[in-house]
Coordinates of C-alpha atoms in Angstrom, one line a residue:
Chain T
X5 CA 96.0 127.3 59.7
X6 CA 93.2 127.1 57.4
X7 CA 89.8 125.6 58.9
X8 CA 89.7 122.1 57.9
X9 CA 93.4 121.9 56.5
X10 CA 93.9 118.8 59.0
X11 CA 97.8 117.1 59.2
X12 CA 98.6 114.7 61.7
X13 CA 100.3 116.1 64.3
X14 CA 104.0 114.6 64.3
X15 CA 104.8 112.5 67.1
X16 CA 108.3 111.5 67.9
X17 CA 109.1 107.9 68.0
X18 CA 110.0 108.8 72.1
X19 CA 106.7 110.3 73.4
X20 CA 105.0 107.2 71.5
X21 CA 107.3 105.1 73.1
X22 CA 106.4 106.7 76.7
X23 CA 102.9 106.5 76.3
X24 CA 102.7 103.0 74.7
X25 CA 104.8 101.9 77.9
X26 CA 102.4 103.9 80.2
X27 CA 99.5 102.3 79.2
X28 CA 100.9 99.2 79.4
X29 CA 101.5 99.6 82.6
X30 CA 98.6 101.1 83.7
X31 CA 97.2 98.2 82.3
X32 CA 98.8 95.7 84.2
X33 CA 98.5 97.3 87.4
X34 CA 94.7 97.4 86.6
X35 CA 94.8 93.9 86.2
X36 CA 96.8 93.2 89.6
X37 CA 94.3 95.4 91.4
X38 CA 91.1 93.3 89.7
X39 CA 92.6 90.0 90.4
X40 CA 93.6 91.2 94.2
X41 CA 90.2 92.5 94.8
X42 CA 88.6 89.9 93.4
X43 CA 90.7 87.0 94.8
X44 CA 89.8 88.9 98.3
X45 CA 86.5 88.7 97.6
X46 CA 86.0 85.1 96.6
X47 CA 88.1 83.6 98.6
X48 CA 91.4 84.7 100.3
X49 CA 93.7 87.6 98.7
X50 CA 95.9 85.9 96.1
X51 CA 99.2 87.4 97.5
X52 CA 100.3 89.6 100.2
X53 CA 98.4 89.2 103.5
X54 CA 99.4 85.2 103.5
X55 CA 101.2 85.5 106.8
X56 CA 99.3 86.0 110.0
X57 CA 99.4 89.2 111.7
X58 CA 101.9 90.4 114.7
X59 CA 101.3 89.1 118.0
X60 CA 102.5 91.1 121.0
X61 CA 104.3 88.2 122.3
X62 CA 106.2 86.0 119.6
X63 CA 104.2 83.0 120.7
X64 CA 104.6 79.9 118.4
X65 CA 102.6 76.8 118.5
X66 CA 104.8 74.5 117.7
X67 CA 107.2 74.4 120.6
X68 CA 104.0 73.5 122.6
X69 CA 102.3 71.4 120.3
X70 CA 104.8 69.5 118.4
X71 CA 107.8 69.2 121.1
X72 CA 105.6 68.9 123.7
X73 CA 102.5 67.5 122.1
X74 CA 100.2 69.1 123.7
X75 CA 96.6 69.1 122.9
X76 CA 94.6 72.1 121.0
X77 CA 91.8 71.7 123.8
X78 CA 94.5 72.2 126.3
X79 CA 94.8 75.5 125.9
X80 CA 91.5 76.4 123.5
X81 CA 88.7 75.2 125.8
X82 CA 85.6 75.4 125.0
X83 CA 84.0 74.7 128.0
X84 CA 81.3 71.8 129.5
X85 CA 78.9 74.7 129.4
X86 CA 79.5 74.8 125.7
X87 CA 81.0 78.1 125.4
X88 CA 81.0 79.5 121.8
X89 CA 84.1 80.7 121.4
X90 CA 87.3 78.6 121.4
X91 CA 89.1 81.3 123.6
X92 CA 92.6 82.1 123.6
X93 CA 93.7 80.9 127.1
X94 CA 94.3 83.9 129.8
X95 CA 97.9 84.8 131.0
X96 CA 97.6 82.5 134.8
X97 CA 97.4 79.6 132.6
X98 CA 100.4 80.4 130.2
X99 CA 102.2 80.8 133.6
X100 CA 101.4 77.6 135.5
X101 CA 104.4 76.6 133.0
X102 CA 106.4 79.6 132.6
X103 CA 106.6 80.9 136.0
X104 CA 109.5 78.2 135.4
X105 CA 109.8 77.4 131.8
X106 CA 112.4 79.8 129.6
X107 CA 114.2 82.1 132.3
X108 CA 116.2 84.0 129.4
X109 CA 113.5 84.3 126.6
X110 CA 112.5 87.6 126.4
X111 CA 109.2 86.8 125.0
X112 CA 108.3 85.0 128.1
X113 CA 109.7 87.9 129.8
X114 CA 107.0 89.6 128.8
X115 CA 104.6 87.0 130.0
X116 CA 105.6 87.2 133.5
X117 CA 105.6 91.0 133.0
X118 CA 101.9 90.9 132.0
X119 CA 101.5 88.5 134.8
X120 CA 102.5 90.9 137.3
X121 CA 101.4 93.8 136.3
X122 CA 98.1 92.2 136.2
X123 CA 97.3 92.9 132.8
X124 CA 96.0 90.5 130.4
X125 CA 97.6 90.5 126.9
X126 CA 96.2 92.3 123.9
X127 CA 96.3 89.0 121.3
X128 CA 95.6 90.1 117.7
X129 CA 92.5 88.4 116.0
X130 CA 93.4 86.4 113.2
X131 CA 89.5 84.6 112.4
X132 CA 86.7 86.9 112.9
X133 CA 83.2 86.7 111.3
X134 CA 81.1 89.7 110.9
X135 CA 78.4 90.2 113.1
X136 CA 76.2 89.2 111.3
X137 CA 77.2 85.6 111.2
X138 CA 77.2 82.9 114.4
X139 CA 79.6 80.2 114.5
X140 CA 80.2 78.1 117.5
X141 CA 82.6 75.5 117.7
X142 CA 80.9 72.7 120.3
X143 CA 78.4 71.2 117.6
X144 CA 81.3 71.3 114.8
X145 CA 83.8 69.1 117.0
X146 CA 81.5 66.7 118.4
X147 CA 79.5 66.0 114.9
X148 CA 83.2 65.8 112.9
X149 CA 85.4 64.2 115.5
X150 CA 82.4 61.4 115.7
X151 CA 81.5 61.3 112.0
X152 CA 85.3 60.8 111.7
X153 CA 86.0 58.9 114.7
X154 CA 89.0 61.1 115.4
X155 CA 90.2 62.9 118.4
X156 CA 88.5 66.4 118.6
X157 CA 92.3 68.2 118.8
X158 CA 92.3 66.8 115.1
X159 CA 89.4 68.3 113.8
X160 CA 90.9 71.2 113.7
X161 CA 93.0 71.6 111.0
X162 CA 89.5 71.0 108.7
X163 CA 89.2 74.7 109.0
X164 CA 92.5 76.2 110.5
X165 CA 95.1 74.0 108.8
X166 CA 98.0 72.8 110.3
X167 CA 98.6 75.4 112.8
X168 CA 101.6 74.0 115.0
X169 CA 103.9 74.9 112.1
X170 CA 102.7 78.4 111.4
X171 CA 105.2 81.0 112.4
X172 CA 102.4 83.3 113.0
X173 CA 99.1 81.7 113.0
X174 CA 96.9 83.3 109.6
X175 CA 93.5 82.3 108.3
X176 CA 93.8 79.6 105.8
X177 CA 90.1 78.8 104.6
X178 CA 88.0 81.2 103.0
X179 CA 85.6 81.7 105.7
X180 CA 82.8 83.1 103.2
X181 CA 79.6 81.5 103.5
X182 CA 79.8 79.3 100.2
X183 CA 82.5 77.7 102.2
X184 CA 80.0 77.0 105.5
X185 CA 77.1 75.8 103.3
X186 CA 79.1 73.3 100.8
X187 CA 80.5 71.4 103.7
X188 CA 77.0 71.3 105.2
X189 CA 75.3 70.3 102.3
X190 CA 77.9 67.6 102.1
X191 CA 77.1 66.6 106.0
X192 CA 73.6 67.0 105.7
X193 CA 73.4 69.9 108.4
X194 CA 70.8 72.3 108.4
X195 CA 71.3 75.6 105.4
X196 CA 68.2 77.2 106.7
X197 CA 69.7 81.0 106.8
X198 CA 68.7 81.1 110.3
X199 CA 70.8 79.0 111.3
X200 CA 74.0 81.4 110.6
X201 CA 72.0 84.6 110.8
X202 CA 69.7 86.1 113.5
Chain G
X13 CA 65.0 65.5 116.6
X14 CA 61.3 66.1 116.3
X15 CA 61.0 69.2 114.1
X16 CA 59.3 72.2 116.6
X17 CA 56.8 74.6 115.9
X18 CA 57.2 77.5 118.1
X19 CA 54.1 79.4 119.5
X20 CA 53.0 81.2 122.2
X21 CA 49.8 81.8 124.4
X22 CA 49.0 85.4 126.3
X23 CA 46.9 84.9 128.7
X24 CA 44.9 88.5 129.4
X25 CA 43.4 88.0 132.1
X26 CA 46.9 87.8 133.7
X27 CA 48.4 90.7 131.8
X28 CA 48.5 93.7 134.6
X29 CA 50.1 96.2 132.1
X30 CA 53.7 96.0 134.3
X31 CA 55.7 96.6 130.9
X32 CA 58.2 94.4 132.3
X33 CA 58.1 92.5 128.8
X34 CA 59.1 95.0 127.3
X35 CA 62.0 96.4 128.5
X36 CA 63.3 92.6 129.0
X37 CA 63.0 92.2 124.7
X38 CA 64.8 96.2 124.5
X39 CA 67.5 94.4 126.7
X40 CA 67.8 90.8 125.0
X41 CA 67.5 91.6 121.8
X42 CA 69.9 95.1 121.5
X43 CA 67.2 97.4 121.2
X44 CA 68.4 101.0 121.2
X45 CA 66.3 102.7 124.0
X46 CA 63.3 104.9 122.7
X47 CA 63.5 108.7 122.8
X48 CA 60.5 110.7 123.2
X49 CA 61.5 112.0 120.1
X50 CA 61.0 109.3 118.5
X51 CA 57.3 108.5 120.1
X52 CA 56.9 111.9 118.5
X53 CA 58.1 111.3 115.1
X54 CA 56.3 107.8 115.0
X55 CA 59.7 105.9 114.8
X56 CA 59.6 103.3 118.4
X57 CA 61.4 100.1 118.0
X58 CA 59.4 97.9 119.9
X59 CA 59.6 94.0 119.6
X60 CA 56.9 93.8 121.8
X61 CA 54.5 96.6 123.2
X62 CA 51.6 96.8 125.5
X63 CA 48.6 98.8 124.1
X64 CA 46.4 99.9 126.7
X65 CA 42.4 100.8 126.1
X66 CA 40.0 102.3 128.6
X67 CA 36.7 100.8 128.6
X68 CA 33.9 102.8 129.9
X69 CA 33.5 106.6 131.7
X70 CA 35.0 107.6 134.6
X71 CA 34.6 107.0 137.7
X72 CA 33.4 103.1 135.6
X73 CA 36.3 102.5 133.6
X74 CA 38.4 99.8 133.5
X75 CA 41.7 99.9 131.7
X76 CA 43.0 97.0 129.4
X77 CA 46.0 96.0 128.4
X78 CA 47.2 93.9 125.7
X79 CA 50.6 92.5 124.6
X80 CA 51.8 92.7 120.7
X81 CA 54.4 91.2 119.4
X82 CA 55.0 89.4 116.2
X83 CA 52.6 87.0 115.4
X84 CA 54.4 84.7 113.4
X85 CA 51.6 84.1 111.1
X86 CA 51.5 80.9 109.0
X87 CA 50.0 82.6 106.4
X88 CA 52.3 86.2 107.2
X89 CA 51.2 88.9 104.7
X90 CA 55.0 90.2 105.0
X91 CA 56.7 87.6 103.5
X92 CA 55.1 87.3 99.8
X93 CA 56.0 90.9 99.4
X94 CA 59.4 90.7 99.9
X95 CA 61.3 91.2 96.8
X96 CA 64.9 89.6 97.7
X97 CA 63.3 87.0 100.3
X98 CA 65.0 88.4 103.0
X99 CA 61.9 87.7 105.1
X100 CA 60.9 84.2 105.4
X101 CA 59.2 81.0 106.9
X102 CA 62.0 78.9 108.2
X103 CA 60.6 75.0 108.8
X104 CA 60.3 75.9 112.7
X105 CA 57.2 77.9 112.4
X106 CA 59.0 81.5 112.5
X107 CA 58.6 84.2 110.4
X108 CA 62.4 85.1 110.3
X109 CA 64.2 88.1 109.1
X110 CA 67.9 87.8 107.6
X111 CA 69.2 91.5 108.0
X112 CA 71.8 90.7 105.9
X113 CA 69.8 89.9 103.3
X114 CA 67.0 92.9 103.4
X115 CA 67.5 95.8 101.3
X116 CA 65.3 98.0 103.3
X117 CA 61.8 98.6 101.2
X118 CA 59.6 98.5 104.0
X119 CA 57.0 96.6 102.3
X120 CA 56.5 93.9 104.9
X121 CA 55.6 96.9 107.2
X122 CA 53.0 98.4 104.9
X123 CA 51.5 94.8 104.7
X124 CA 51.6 94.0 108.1
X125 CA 48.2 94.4 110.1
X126 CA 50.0 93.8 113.4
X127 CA 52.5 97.1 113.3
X128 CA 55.0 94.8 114.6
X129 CA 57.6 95.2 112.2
X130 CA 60.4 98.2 112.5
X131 CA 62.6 100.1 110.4
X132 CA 66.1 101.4 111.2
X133 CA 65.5 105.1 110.5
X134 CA 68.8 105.5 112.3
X135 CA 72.1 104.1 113.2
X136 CA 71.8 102.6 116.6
X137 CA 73.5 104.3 119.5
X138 CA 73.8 103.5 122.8
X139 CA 75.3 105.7 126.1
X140 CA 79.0 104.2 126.8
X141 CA 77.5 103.2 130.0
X142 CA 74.8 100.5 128.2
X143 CA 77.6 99.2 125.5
X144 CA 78.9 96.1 127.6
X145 CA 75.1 94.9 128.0
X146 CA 74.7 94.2 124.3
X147 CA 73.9 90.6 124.1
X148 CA 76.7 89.5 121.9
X149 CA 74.1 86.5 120.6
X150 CA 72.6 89.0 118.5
X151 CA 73.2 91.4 115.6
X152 CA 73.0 94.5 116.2
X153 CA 71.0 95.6 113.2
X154 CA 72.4 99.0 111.2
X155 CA 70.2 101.8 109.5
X156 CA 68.3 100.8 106.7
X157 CA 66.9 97.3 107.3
X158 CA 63.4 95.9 108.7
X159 CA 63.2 94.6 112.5
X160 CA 61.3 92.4 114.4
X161 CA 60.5 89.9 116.9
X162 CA 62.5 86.8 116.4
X163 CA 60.7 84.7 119.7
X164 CA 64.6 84.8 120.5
X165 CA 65.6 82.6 118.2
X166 CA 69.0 83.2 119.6
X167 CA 68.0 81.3 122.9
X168 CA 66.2 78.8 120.6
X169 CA 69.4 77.9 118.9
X170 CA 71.4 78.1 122.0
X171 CA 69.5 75.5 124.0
X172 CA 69.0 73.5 121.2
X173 CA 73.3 73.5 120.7
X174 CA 73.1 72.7 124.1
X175 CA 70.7 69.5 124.2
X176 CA 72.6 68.7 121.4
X177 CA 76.2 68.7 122.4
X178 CA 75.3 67.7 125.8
X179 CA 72.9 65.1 125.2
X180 CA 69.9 66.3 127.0
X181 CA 65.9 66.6 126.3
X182 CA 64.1 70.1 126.2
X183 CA 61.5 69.9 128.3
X184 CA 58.5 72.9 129.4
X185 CA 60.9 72.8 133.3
X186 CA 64.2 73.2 133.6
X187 CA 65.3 72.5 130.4
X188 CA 62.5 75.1 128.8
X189 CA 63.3 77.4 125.7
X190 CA 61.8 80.9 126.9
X191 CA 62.0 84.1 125.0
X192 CA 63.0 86.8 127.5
X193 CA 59.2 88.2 127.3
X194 CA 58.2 85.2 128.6
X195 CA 60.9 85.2 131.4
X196 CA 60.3 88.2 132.8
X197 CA 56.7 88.2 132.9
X198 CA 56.0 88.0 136.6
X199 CA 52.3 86.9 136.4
X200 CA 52.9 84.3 133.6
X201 CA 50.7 86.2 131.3
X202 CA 53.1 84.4 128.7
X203 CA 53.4 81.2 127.6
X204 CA 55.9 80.3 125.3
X205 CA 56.6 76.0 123.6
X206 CA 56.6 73.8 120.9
X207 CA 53.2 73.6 119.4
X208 CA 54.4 70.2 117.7
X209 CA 54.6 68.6 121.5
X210 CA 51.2 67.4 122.2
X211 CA 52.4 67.6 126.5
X212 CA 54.0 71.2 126.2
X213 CA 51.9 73.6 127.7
X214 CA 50.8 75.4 124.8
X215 CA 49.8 72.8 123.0
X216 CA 47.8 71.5 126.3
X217 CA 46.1 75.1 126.5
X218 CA 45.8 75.5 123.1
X219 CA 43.8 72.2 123.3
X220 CA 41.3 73.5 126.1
X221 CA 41.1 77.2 125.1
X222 CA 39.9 76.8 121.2
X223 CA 37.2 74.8 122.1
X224 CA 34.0 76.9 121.7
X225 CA 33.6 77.8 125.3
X226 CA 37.2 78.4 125.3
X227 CA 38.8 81.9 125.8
X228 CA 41.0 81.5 122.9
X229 CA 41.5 83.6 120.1
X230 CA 43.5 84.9 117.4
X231 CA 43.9 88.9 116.5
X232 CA 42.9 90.1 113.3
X233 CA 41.3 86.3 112.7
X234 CA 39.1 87.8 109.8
X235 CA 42.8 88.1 108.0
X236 CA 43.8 85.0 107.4
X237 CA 46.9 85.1 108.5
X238 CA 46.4 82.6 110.8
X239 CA 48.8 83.6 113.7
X240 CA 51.0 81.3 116.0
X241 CA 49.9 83.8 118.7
X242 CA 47.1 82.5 121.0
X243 CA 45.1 85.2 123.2
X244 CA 42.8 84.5 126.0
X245 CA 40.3 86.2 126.7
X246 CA 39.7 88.5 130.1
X247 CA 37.4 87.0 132.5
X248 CA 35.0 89.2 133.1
X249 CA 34.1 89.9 137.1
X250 CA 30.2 89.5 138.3
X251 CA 29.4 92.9 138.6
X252 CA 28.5 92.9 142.0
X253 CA 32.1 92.1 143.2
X254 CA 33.7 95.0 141.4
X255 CA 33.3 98.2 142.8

């Protein structure tokens, strides 16, 4: 070829076809990965991750809570001494029912199991905050169940949604700070950064 | 509720030197311990230290010891120089630092005549045996960001949750908000209360002690900075009775 005697390059209608359908879709799956990572950083991932994780023990809240209505603060005490963490309850208490409750379940099989093996059971964190940030339940029910004049087992699904008919309990509110702050502003509690952070 | 003003009083003439202070703030406040490596290299982290001075020639010396912590200035030098406000006056008389928020630029540090503010040179890392004392009230603070004495604003918050929730007063007795400096101080060297409370006992010493023939006095007063930190002076023995 003679410098500077330039022809297009023939391409055939199939390779232009391939790569007009790669980019395409390269494109769209850059699209799905922005909108997931940003989603997830905003608020909660758009899709995927929308049910709750795997518990060892298929434990449901809504045989306790609906059939047998039984209260959140039952089982998620918070103690007089105004403990900051709701707690998931510890494997005795689960079996001051079940030592008689559901003799052929195999899930409460492993209860007992746990029980008398004397080891507790490994539940799976579904809400956690990073360091970085405090949250403690005691001042949240008593200012919202008063401001609201509701029971403090009804607060809860301000944050945490209607968890007796979860499957598997998952995190339904965003949990980032905008979230804290707008629904203080809008109570008129404190925003001073200390008050989340130290 | 009243809005507080936190402040504290050390009383020197109390102060023997015991360093108990200090390793109750490197325990409350998840304070990697202190290698002598890093003494060597200038890198402590100390909330609160106790400088000591000799004063005189031996066999007539007398040592002294003072206790340095933050002195949550009203007028704090560090704060202006922050660029992203991570360090900040909140409306209870601290000078607060949001880790999350600093960037690490050490500023505040250069500016601060007190050397009470520390920088993560490193990761913090504790033997296995010291991980299940962390206090889980408070961050533990990763390489990279600007430390310093908080007054405990983690027992601050905590009490006040619990007067809150429980409906009950904070007083200077039972019901007292004490950093753990003040705690463990065996000869009540430290004081520790709401400036705002006209009966708290700082407020009541503060009252008697800045008189002129008071004891009181500020460090670095020259500065400006107009500290909530309240020292009182040694009293100095007849020298007949000291041999």
């Amino acid at each position: 070829m003679i410098p500077g005697d330039f022809r297009v390059p023939k391409i055939s209608p199939k390779i232009l076809l391939i790569s007009c359908l790669g980019t395409l879709i390269t494109l769209v799956i850059l699209i799905i990965a922005v909108l997931f990572v940003g989603s997830a950083w905003w608020t909660q991932p758009l899709f995927g991750f929308d049910e709750g994780p795997d518990q060892p023990i298929a434990f449901k809240h809504s045989p306790h809570v609906k059939d047998l209505g039984m209260k959140c603060t039952y089982c998620h005490r918070f103690g007089t001494e105004g403990a900051a963490a709701a707690a998931i309850p510890p494997v005795e208490f689960c079996m001051s029912c079940h030592r008689v409750v559901g003799d052929d379940n195999k899930e409460i099989k492993k209860i007992r199991d746990a029980y008398n093996g004397g080891k507790p059971i490994d539940w799976v964190r579904v809400h956690r905050l990073p360091d970085h940030a405090k949250f403690y339940h005691p001042p949240h029910i008593k200012k919202l169940s008063e401001k609201n004049n509701i029971e403090a087992s009804e607060v809860c699904s301000t944050c945490h949604g209607d968890v007796a008919s979860m499957n598997k309990v998952k995190q339904v509110s965003p949990m980032k700070m905008g979230w804290c702050v707008d629904c203080h502003r809008a109570n008129g509690a404190s925003t001073d950064c200390t008050t989340c952070h130290y | 509720m009243k809005q507080s003003k936190w402040g504290m009083v050390v009383d020197l003439d109390k102060c023997t030197g015991c360093q108990g202070c200090v390793v109750a703030c490197q325990a409350e406040n998840n304070i990697p311990s202190n290698e002598k490596s890093d003494y060597d290299e200038d890198r402590v982290i100390q909330w609160i230290r106790v400088e000591r001075y000799w004063e005189g020639t031996f066999p007539d010396v007398k040592a002294r010891f003072i206790p340095i912590m933050c002195q949550h200035c009203d007028e704090a030098p560090c704060e202006p120089v922050c660029p992203v406000y991570a360090t900040y006056h909140n409306s209870e008389g601290l000078n607060v630092q949001v880790y999350n928020r600093c960037i690490g630029t050490r500023f505040c540090a250069n500016n601060c005549p007190y050397q009470v503010r520390f920088f993560n040179f490193w990761e913090a890392e504790w033997p296995d045996s010291l991980k299940n004392q962390l206090n889980p009230d408070v961050t533990v603070r990763s390489r990279g960001i600007m430390e310093k004495c908080t007054f405990c604003i983690q027992r601050i918050r905590r009490t006040k949750r619990d007067a809150n929730v429980n409906g009950f007063e904070i007083d200077d007795g039972s019901r007292a908000i004490n950093p753990a400096c003040v705690n463990a101080c065996p000869t009540e060297a430290l004081v520790f209360g709401d400036m705002n409370d006209s009966n708290s006992k700082v407020s009541k010493i503060k009252e008697k002690e800045s008189k002129k023939s008071g004891r009181g006095y500020h460090l670095m007063e020259h500065y400006g900075t107009s500290p909530n930190v309240i020292y009182l002076k040694k009293i100095e023995k007849n020298k007949s009775h000291s041999n």
